[in-house]
Structures are given as structure tokens and as C-alpha cells.
Amino acid sequence: MTSSTEEQTPHAASLTRPPLRYKTRIAPTPSGFLHLGNVLSFALTALLAERYQATIVLRIDDMDQQRVRPEYVQDIFDTLNFLELPWHEGPRDAASFAGEYAQRHRMPLYRQALEQLKDRGKAFACNCSRKDILQLDISGRYTGACLDRNLDPGQPGLSWRLDTRKPEPLMMNTLQGAVAVALPEDQQYFVVRKKDGCPAYQLSSVVDDAHFGINFIVRGQDLYASTIAQLYLACVLGNDAFQRSLFYHHPLLILPDGSKLSKSAGATSVRYLRREGKTPSAVFTLIGNQLGIPGALKDWRGLSMLLPT
Ligand SMILES: [Zn+2]
């Protein structure tokens, strides 16, 4: 860290001080069967949790009820148990998830955060359709069309966006130290409440991490910009704990044909492989080989050489 960043950021000193105890999480979305990319993320989380003696929380993001299915929730537990991937807190099975941990149970917390943003004038209502946005910017970036429209945020069917015109001094704690980051162009005015009134992913994720006391976040590199948006949101909400969290963005698993794994990639779902008779060792070997680790891996610990030293 340079001295100039220390001068600019009052939190700089505390950012580099590690918390007394780390708590990380795995946060799958039950909108498809878990695939090898999810397993890689969970395994790296487990490995880093061991290295830092962190507790692992299982957090299932089921806000998008249109895409959530009970068999996908069950698949999360089946996959974690089959691959012997550990977690210490959170639901143990689908029933305890539904009864205690589904995101609807935390709706008052999301609403409270949204009200706070609205009352402080940080969120504004937007009625733009995807087509409206594309007409103003061909790349589909939102350029703030509704900023001065003063639409009534209480009106149903409107999304709420964050007013991101004020650049916040953002620092990201990484395994290599604290780095200064800025909200990327394509994250400007990101949505915090969806048109259906439900919290958007960025908001529920930050609120949930605060609720569960998470201070160490492991996720794919594809979520790097999303992390910066969340740091910005945490700054606006005054959520210091989230801003002090440690982040690690891991490399993504790429298929031999160069494409990224997705939930529609049936043949890479763990459920498919399990039904084909593959063992956990075979699943981790498949992941390891694709990332350049030769030979057979016994279990998730075999992926440890992917981690930075
Ligand atoms: Zn708009």
C-alpha cells in the first residue's frame, strides 16, 4: 500500500489488520444442477478456510423464485455430501433451509437497507425497459436516464438504482494486500431493487454477508466487477465489516472448447457424473486435469496447488 492511499482513505490502516477470526461462505444459487465450476469454487473455499482456520457458512441464494426448483436445492446438499465438501454453519438439509435459511426469512433486513438508501437519497426509481436502455446506449449500459425524473419509488413495477455519481474511495483487501479499486463503467447506477420489489443480487448478497458475519469472500474472477459494486454499496450503507473483508477471486474452469461452464452444460453437472458412476476422486481429477494438474486427485485437497502461495 502506498502512503498516498493511506492519506486518502481513513479506513486504510484498519483494512490491513486481519480480523480475529475468518468466516467464509459458499453461496450457490438453486437455479440449476451444480457443475464442475461450482465445485472448483467450493473446493478452493474449503482449502482457504483450512489455511486461515475459517468457518464456512452455506448460504443458498434463492431470491429468484422464478428459476428456483426444489430439486436444485436438494442437489446442493447431495453434491456437497457426495464430494465431502465441508461447511460448518447454515442449513444441513433442504428442510432446515426452507424452515430457517431461505432468503424470504431475511426480507425485513433487505427492506431496511433499501429504505435506508431511499431515505438518504442514494437510490432512485427507474421505469426503463431493456429496450429503452439500448436506445440510449448501444452497449446496454445505463446512463442515468431516470435520475432527474423523480419517479415515485413507492409506485409498483419500478426498479430502484443506486446513484453512483459520487466516486467513493474503495479499497479491496486481497490475499496480496489492499488495492484501490473504482466502480467500473458498466456497473454505474446498478440495480438494488428489482421491478418485482425483490432486492437485487448485489443488495441481498451484501446484507446476507453482514447478517452471517462473513469477512472472507472467495468467488470466481467473473464476479470481480460485482465485488466492486458490492464494496461501493457497503460504503454507502456504512457497512464497515464488509469493506474490511478479505477477497479472493479464483480462475475459472474453461471447457476444452474454450467455453465457460454454465448451468445448462448438463454433462458437466455433478449429478450427471454421479449417475454415470464417477467417484468423488474422478470428479476432482477431471477439474484438476483441466486446470493443468496432472494425474489423479484423491479429493478436494488435491486442488491446493491452484491457490496462490
Ligand atoms: Zn431509467
JSON list of C-alpha atoms in Angstrom, two decimals, residues 25-177:
[
{"chain": "A", "resi": 25, "resn": "ARG", "atom": "CA", "xyz": [-19.12, -18.86, 2.76]},
{"chain": "A", "resi": 26, "resn": "ILE", "atom": "CA", "xyz": [-20.19, -20.89, -0.21]},
{"chain": "A", "resi": 27, "resn": "ALA", "atom": "CA", "xyz": [-23.22, -19.33, -1.88]},
{"chain": "A", "resi": 28, "resn": "PRO", "atom": "CA", "xyz": [-24.79, -21.45, -4.60]},
{"chain": "A", "resi": 29, "resn": "THR", "atom": "CA", "xyz": [-27.98, -20.44, -6.41]},
{"chain": "A", "resi": 30, "resn": "PRO", "atom": "CA", "xyz": [-30.51, -23.27, -6.84]},
{"chain": "A", "resi": 31, "resn": "SER", "atom": "CA", "xyz": [-31.39, -22.39, -10.44]},
{"chain": "A", "resi": 32, "resn": "GLY", "atom": "CA", "xyz": [-29.72, -25.43, -12.00]},
{"chain": "A", "resi": 33, "resn": "PHE", "atom": "CA", "xyz": [-27.75, -28.53, -11.07]},
{"chain": "A", "resi": 34, "resn": "LEU", "atom": "CA", "xyz": [-24.30, -27.73, -9.67]},
{"chain": "A", "resi": 35, "resn": "HIS", "atom": "CA", "xyz": [-21.49, -28.12, -12.17]},
{"chain": "A", "resi": 36, "resn": "LEU", "atom": "CA", "xyz": [-17.72, -28.54, -12.05]},
{"chain": "A", "resi": 37, "resn": "GLY", "atom": "CA", "xyz": [-17.21, -24.77, -11.90]},
{"chain": "A", "resi": 38, "resn": "ASN", "atom": "CA", "xyz": [-19.23, -24.59, -8.68]},
{"chain": "A", "resi": 39, "resn": "VAL", "atom": "CA", "xyz": [-17.24, -27.50, -7.26]},
{"chain": "A", "resi": 40, "resn": "LEU", "atom": "CA", "xyz": [-13.96, -25.73, -8.04]},
{"chain": "A", "resi": 41, "resn": "SER", "atom": "CA", "xyz": [-15.17, -22.65, -6.18]},
{"chain": "A", "resi": 42, "resn": "PHE", "atom": "CA", "xyz": [-16.32, -24.68, -3.15]},
{"chain": "A", "resi": 43, "resn": "ALA", "atom": "CA", "xyz": [-13.06, -26.68, -3.06]},
{"chain": "A", "resi": 44, "resn": "LEU", "atom": "CA", "xyz": [-10.91, -23.53, -3.16]},
{"chain": "A", "resi": 45, "resn": "THR", "atom": "CA", "xyz": [-13.08, -22.03, -0.42]},
{"chain": "A", "resi": 46, "resn": "ALA", "atom": "CA", "xyz": [-12.56, -25.16, 1.70]},
{"chain": "A", "resi": 47, "resn": "LEU", "atom": "CA", "xyz": [-8.79, -25.05, 1.10]},
{"chain": "A", "resi": 48, "resn": "LEU", "atom": "CA", "xyz": [-8.51, -21.38, 2.02]},
{"chain": "A", "resi": 49, "resn": "ALA", "atom": "CA", "xyz": [-10.73, -21.97, 5.05]},
{"chain": "A", "resi": 50, "resn": "GLU", "atom": "CA", "xyz": [-8.24, -24.61, 6.21]},
{"chain": "A", "resi": 51, "resn": "ARG", "atom": "CA", "xyz": [-5.30, -22.30, 5.60]},
{"chain": "A", "resi": 52, "resn": "TYR", "atom": "CA", "xyz": [-6.86, -19.42, 7.56]},
{"chain": "A", "resi": 53, "resn": "GLN", "atom": "CA", "xyz": [-8.79, -21.56, 10.08]},
{"chain": "A", "resi": 54, "resn": "ALA", "atom": "CA", "xyz": [-12.01, -20.03, 8.80]},
{"chain": "A", "resi": 55, "resn": "THR", "atom": "CA", "xyz": [-15.54, -21.16, 9.48]},
{"chain": "A", "resi": 56, "resn": "ILE", "atom": "CA", "xyz": [-17.56, -21.97, 6.33]},
{"chain": "A", "resi": 57, "resn": "VAL", "atom": "CA", "xyz": [-21.20, -20.88, 6.09]},
{"chain": "A", "resi": 58, "resn": "LEU", "atom": "CA", "xyz": [-23.52, -22.40, 3.49]},
{"chain": "A", "resi": 59, "resn": "ARG", "atom": "CA", "xyz": [-25.70, -19.64, 2.07]},
{"chain": "A", "resi": 60, "resn": "ILE", "atom": "CA", "xyz": [-28.21, -20.60, -0.62]},
{"chain": "A", "resi": 61, "resn": "ASP", "atom": "CA", "xyz": [-29.37, -17.66, -2.73]},
{"chain": "A", "resi": 62, "resn": "ASP", "atom": "CA", "xyz": [-32.95, -18.49, -3.65]},
{"chain": "A", "resi": 63, "resn": "MET", "atom": "CA", "xyz": [-34.31, -14.98, -4.21]},
{"chain": "A", "resi": 64, "resn": "ASP", "atom": "CA", "xyz": [-35.04, -15.62, -7.88]},
{"chain": "A", "resi": 65, "resn": "GLN", "atom": "CA", "xyz": [-38.11, -17.75, -7.25]},
{"chain": "A", "resi": 66, "resn": "GLN", "atom": "CA", "xyz": [-38.90, -17.97, -10.97]},
{"chain": "A", "resi": 67, "resn": "ARG", "atom": "CA", "xyz": [-35.79, -20.08, -11.54]},
{"chain": "A", "resi": 68, "resn": "VAL", "atom": "CA", "xyz": [-35.51, -21.93, -8.21]},
{"chain": "A", "resi": 69, "resn": "ARG", "atom": "CA", "xyz": [-36.69, -25.55, -8.11]},
{"chain": "A", "resi": 70, "resn": "PRO", "atom": "CA", "xyz": [-36.80, -27.94, -5.13]},
{"chain": "A", "resi": 71, "resn": "GLU", "atom": "CA", "xyz": [-34.64, -30.49, -6.96]},
{"chain": "A", "resi": 72, "resn": "TYR", "atom": "CA", "xyz": [-31.92, -27.86, -7.39]},
{"chain": "A", "resi": 73, "resn": "VAL", "atom": "CA", "xyz": [-31.97, -27.12, -3.64]},
{"chain": "A", "resi": 74, "resn": "GLN", "atom": "CA", "xyz": [-31.72, -30.85, -2.91]},
{"chain": "A", "resi": 75, "resn": "ASP", "atom": "CA", "xyz": [-28.89, -31.14, -5.46]},
{"chain": "A", "resi": 76, "resn": "ILE", "atom": "CA", "xyz": [-26.78, -28.68, -3.42]},
{"chain": "A", "resi": 77, "resn": "PHE", "atom": "CA", "xyz": [-26.86, -30.97, -0.37]},
{"chain": "A", "resi": 78, "resn": "ASP", "atom": "CA", "xyz": [-26.44, -34.13, -2.47]},
{"chain": "A", "resi": 79, "resn": "THR", "atom": "CA", "xyz": [-23.38, -32.66, -4.22]},
{"chain": "A", "resi": 80, "resn": "LEU", "atom": "CA", "xyz": [-21.69, -31.31, -1.08]},
{"chain": "A", "resi": 81, "resn": "ASN", "atom": "CA", "xyz": [-22.25, -34.60, 0.76]},
{"chain": "A", "resi": 82, "resn": "PHE", "atom": "CA", "xyz": [-21.15, -36.75, -2.20]},
{"chain": "A", "resi": 83, "resn": "LEU", "atom": "CA", "xyz": [-17.93, -34.78, -2.66]},
{"chain": "A", "resi": 84, "resn": "GLU", "atom": "CA", "xyz": [-17.37, -34.46, 1.13]},
{"chain": "A", "resi": 85, "resn": "LEU", "atom": "CA", "xyz": [-17.07, -30.70, 0.86]},
{"chain": "A", "resi": 86, "resn": "PRO", "atom": "CA", "xyz": [-17.32, -29.23, 4.36]},
{"chain": "A", "resi": 87, "resn": "TRP", "atom": "CA", "xyz": [-19.46, -26.47, 5.82]},
{"chain": "A", "resi": 88, "resn": "HIS", "atom": "CA", "xyz": [-19.93, -25.57, 9.47]},
{"chain": "A", "resi": 89, "resn": "GLU", "atom": "CA", "xyz": [-22.91, -23.23, 9.62]},
{"chain": "A", "resi": 90, "resn": "GLY", "atom": "CA", "xyz": [-26.16, -22.84, 7.73]},
{"chain": "A", "resi": 91, "resn": "PRO", "atom": "CA", "xyz": [-28.76, -25.40, 6.65]},
{"chain": "A", "resi": 92, "resn": "ARG", "atom": "CA", "xyz": [-27.89, -29.11, 6.90]},
{"chain": "A", "resi": 93, "resn": "ASP", "atom": "CA", "xyz": [-30.66, -30.21, 4.53]},
{"chain": "A", "resi": 94, "resn": "ALA", "atom": "CA", "xyz": [-33.48, -28.93, 2.33]},
{"chain": "A", "resi": 95, "resn": "ALA", "atom": "CA", "xyz": [-35.96, -28.90, 5.23]},
{"chain": "A", "resi": 96, "resn": "SER", "atom": "CA", "xyz": [-33.81, -26.76, 7.52]},
{"chain": "A", "resi": 97, "resn": "PHE", "atom": "CA", "xyz": [-33.07, -24.50, 4.54]},
{"chain": "A", "resi": 98, "resn": "ALA", "atom": "CA", "xyz": [-36.77, -23.91, 3.87]},
{"chain": "A", "resi": 99, "resn": "GLY", "atom": "CA", "xyz": [-37.60, -23.54, 7.57]},
{"chain": "A", "resi": 100, "resn": "GLU", "atom": "CA", "xyz": [-34.81, -21.20, 8.66]},
{"chain": "A", "resi": 101, "resn": "TYR", "atom": "CA", "xyz": [-32.43, -20.09, 5.94]},
{"chain": "A", "resi": 102, "resn": "ALA", "atom": "CA", "xyz": [-34.39, -19.26, 2.76]},
{"chain": "A", "resi": 103, "resn": "GLN", "atom": "CA", "xyz": [-33.87, -15.63, 1.78]},
{"chain": "A", "resi": 104, "resn": "ARG", "atom": "CA", "xyz": [-37.55, -14.76, 2.36]},
{"chain": "A", "resi": 105, "resn": "HIS", "atom": "CA", "xyz": [-36.81, -15.07, 6.11]},
{"chain": "A", "resi": 106, "resn": "ARG", "atom": "CA", "xyz": [-34.44, -12.10, 5.79]},
{"chain": "A", "resi": 107, "resn": "MET", "atom": "CA", "xyz": [-36.77, -9.91, 3.73]},
{"chain": "A", "resi": 108, "resn": "PRO", "atom": "CA", "xyz": [-37.09, -7.32, 6.58]},
{"chain": "A", "resi": 109, "resn": "LEU", "atom": "CA", "xyz": [-33.30, -6.85, 6.52]},
{"chain": "A", "resi": 110, "resn": "TYR", "atom": "CA", "xyz": [-33.26, -6.25, 2.74]},
{"chain": "A", "resi": 111, "resn": "ARG", "atom": "CA", "xyz": [-36.19, -3.84, 3.01]},
{"chain": "A", "resi": 112, "resn": "GLN", "atom": "CA", "xyz": [-34.45, -1.95, 5.80]},
{"chain": "A", "resi": 113, "resn": "ALA", "atom": "CA", "xyz": [-31.32, -1.49, 3.66]},
{"chain": "A", "resi": 114, "resn": "LEU", "atom": "CA", "xyz": [-33.41, -0.39, 0.67]},
{"chain": "A", "resi": 115, "resn": "GLU", "atom": "CA", "xyz": [-35.34, 2.12, 2.78]},
{"chain": "A", "resi": 116, "resn": "GLN", "atom": "CA", "xyz": [-32.06, 3.46, 4.11]},
{"chain": "A", "resi": 117, "resn": "LEU", "atom": "CA", "xyz": [-30.80, 4.04, 0.56]},
{"chain": "A", "resi": 118, "resn": "LYS", "atom": "CA", "xyz": [-34.05, 5.70, -0.45]},
{"chain": "A", "resi": 119, "resn": "ASP", "atom": "CA", "xyz": [-34.26, 7.92, 2.65]},
{"chain": "A", "resi": 120, "resn": "ARG", "atom": "CA", "xyz": [-30.68, 9.10, 2.14]},
{"chain": "A", "resi": 121, "resn": "GLY", "atom": "CA", "xyz": [-31.42, 9.96, -1.48]},
{"chain": "A", "resi": 122, "resn": "LYS", "atom": "CA", "xyz": [-28.97, 7.33, -2.70]},
{"chain": "A", "resi": 123, "resn": "ALA", "atom": "CA", "xyz": [-31.50, 5.26, -4.66]},
{"chain": "A", "resi": 124, "resn": "PHE", "atom": "CA", "xyz": [-33.81, 6.44, -7.43]},
{"chain": "A", "resi": 125, "resn": "ALA", "atom": "CA", "xyz": [-36.73, 4.78, -9.18]},
{"chain": "A", "resi": 126, "resn": "CYS", "atom": "CA", "xyz": [-36.37, 3.74, -12.81]},
{"chain": "A", "resi": 127, "resn": "ASN", "atom": "CA", "xyz": [-39.00, 2.59, -15.29]},
{"chain": "A", "resi": 128, "resn": "CYS", "atom": "CA", "xyz": [-36.68, 1.96, -18.24]},
{"chain": "A", "resi": 129, "resn": "SER", "atom": "CA", "xyz": [-37.14, -1.24, -20.17]},
{"chain": "A", "resi": 130, "resn": "ARG", "atom": "CA", "xyz": [-34.15, -3.09, -21.62]},
{"chain": "A", "resi": 131, "resn": "LYS", "atom": "CA", "xyz": [-35.16, -1.63, -25.00]},
{"chain": "A", "resi": 132, "resn": "ASP", "atom": "CA", "xyz": [-35.21, 1.94, -23.61]},
{"chain": "A", "resi": 133, "resn": "ILE", "atom": "CA", "xyz": [-31.71, 1.45, -22.21]},
{"chain": "A", "resi": 134, "resn": "LEU", "atom": "CA", "xyz": [-30.38, 0.05, -25.50]},
{"chain": "A", "resi": 135, "resn": "GLN", "atom": "CA", "xyz": [-31.84, 3.00, -27.40]},
{"chain": "A", "resi": 136, "resn": "LEU", "atom": "CA", "xyz": [-29.80, 5.42, -25.27]},
{"chain": "A", "resi": 137, "resn": "ASP", "atom": "CA", "xyz": [-26.62, 3.35, -25.24]},
{"chain": "A", "resi": 138, "resn": "ILE", "atom": "CA", "xyz": [-25.94, 0.65, -27.81]},
{"chain": "A", "resi": 139, "resn": "SER", "atom": "CA", "xyz": [-23.79, -1.33, -25.36]},
{"chain": "A", "resi": 140, "resn": "GLY", "atom": "CA", "xyz": [-26.74, -1.56, -22.99]},
{"chain": "A", "resi": 141, "resn": "ARG", "atom": "CA", "xyz": [-25.07, 0.49, -20.26]},
{"chain": "A", "resi": 142, "resn": "TYR", "atom": "CA", "xyz": [-27.45, 2.50, -18.10]},
{"chain": "A", "resi": 143, "resn": "THR", "atom": "CA", "xyz": [-26.61, 6.18, -18.41]},
{"chain": "A", "resi": 144, "resn": "GLY", "atom": "CA", "xyz": [-28.86, 7.60, -15.69]},
{"chain": "A", "resi": 145, "resn": "ALA", "atom": "CA", "xyz": [-31.98, 8.38, -17.75]},
{"chain": "A", "resi": 146, "resn": "CYS", "atom": "CA", "xyz": [-34.30, 8.41, -14.72]},
{"chain": "A", "resi": 147, "resn": "LEU", "atom": "CA", "xyz": [-32.00, 10.31, -12.35]},
{"chain": "A", "resi": 148, "resn": "ASP", "atom": "CA", "xyz": [-33.94, 13.56, -12.64]},
{"chain": "A", "resi": 149, "resn": "ARG", "atom": "CA", "xyz": [-37.35, 12.11, -13.45]},
{"chain": "A", "resi": 150, "resn": "ASN", "atom": "CA", "xyz": [-38.24, 11.90, -9.77]},
{"chain": "A", "resi": 151, "resn": "LEU", "atom": "CA", "xyz": [-40.44, 8.87, -10.25]},
{"chain": "A", "resi": 152, "resn": "ASP", "atom": "CA", "xyz": [-42.29, 7.81, -7.11]},
{"chain": "A", "resi": 153, "resn": "PRO", "atom": "CA", "xyz": [-40.27, 4.91, -5.61]},
{"chain": "A", "resi": 154, "resn": "GLY", "atom": "CA", "xyz": [-43.46, 3.73, -3.89]},
{"chain": "A", "resi": 155, "resn": "GLN", "atom": "CA", "xyz": [-45.07, 3.04, -7.25]},
{"chain": "A", "resi": 156, "resn": "PRO", "atom": "CA", "xyz": [-45.17, -0.69, -8.01]},
{"chain": "A", "resi": 157, "resn": "GLY", "atom": "CA", "xyz": [-43.35, -2.12, -11.01]},
{"chain": "A", "resi": 158, "resn": "LEU", "atom": "CA", "xyz": [-40.33, 0.20, -10.85]},
{"chain": "A", "resi": 159, "resn": "SER", "atom": "CA", "xyz": [-36.76, -0.83, -10.20]},
{"chain": "A", "resi": 160, "resn": "TRP", "atom": "CA", "xyz": [-34.50, 1.14, -7.88]},
{"chain": "A", "resi": 161, "resn": "ARG", "atom": "CA", "xyz": [-31.00, 2.04, -8.92]},
{"chain": "A", "resi": 162, "resn": "LEU", "atom": "CA", "xyz": [-28.12, 3.36, -6.89]},
{"chain": "A", "resi": 163, "resn": "ASP", "atom": "CA", "xyz": [-26.95, 6.91, -7.57]},
{"chain": "A", "resi": 164, "resn": "THR", "atom": "CA", "xyz": [-23.27, 6.22, -8.20]},
{"chain": "A", "resi": 165, "resn": "ARG", "atom": "CA", "xyz": [-22.23, 9.69, -9.41]},
{"chain": "A", "resi": 166, "resn": "LYS", "atom": "CA", "xyz": [-20.13, 10.29, -6.30]},
{"chain": "A", "resi": 167, "resn": "PRO", "atom": "CA", "xyz": [-16.94, 8.22, -6.55]},
{"chain": "A", "resi": 168, "resn": "GLU", "atom": "CA", "xyz": [-16.29, 6.55, -3.20]},
{"chain": "A", "resi": 169, "resn": "PRO", "atom": "CA", "xyz": [-12.76, 5.71, -2.08]},
{"chain": "A", "resi": 170, "resn": "LEU", "atom": "CA", "xyz": [-12.86, 1.93, -2.31]},
{"chain": "A", "resi": 171, "resn": "MET", "atom": "CA", "xyz": [-10.19, -0.47, -1.09]},
{"chain": "A", "resi": 172, "resn": "MET", "atom": "CA", "xyz": [-10.27, -4.21, -1.66]},
{"chain": "A", "resi": 173, "resn": "ASN", "atom": "CA", "xyz": [-8.41, -6.44, 0.77]},
{"chain": "A", "resi": 174, "resn": "THR", "atom": "CA", "xyz": [-6.88, -9.29, -1.24]},
{"chain": "A", "resi": 175, "resn": "LEU", "atom": "CA", "xyz": [-4.52, -12.13, -0.31]},
{"chain": "A", "resi": 176, "resn": "GLN", "atom": "CA", "xyz": [-1.74, -9.93, -1.74]},
{"chain": "A", "resi": 177, "resn": "GLY", "atom": "CA", "xyz": [-2.73, -6.87, 0.29]}
]
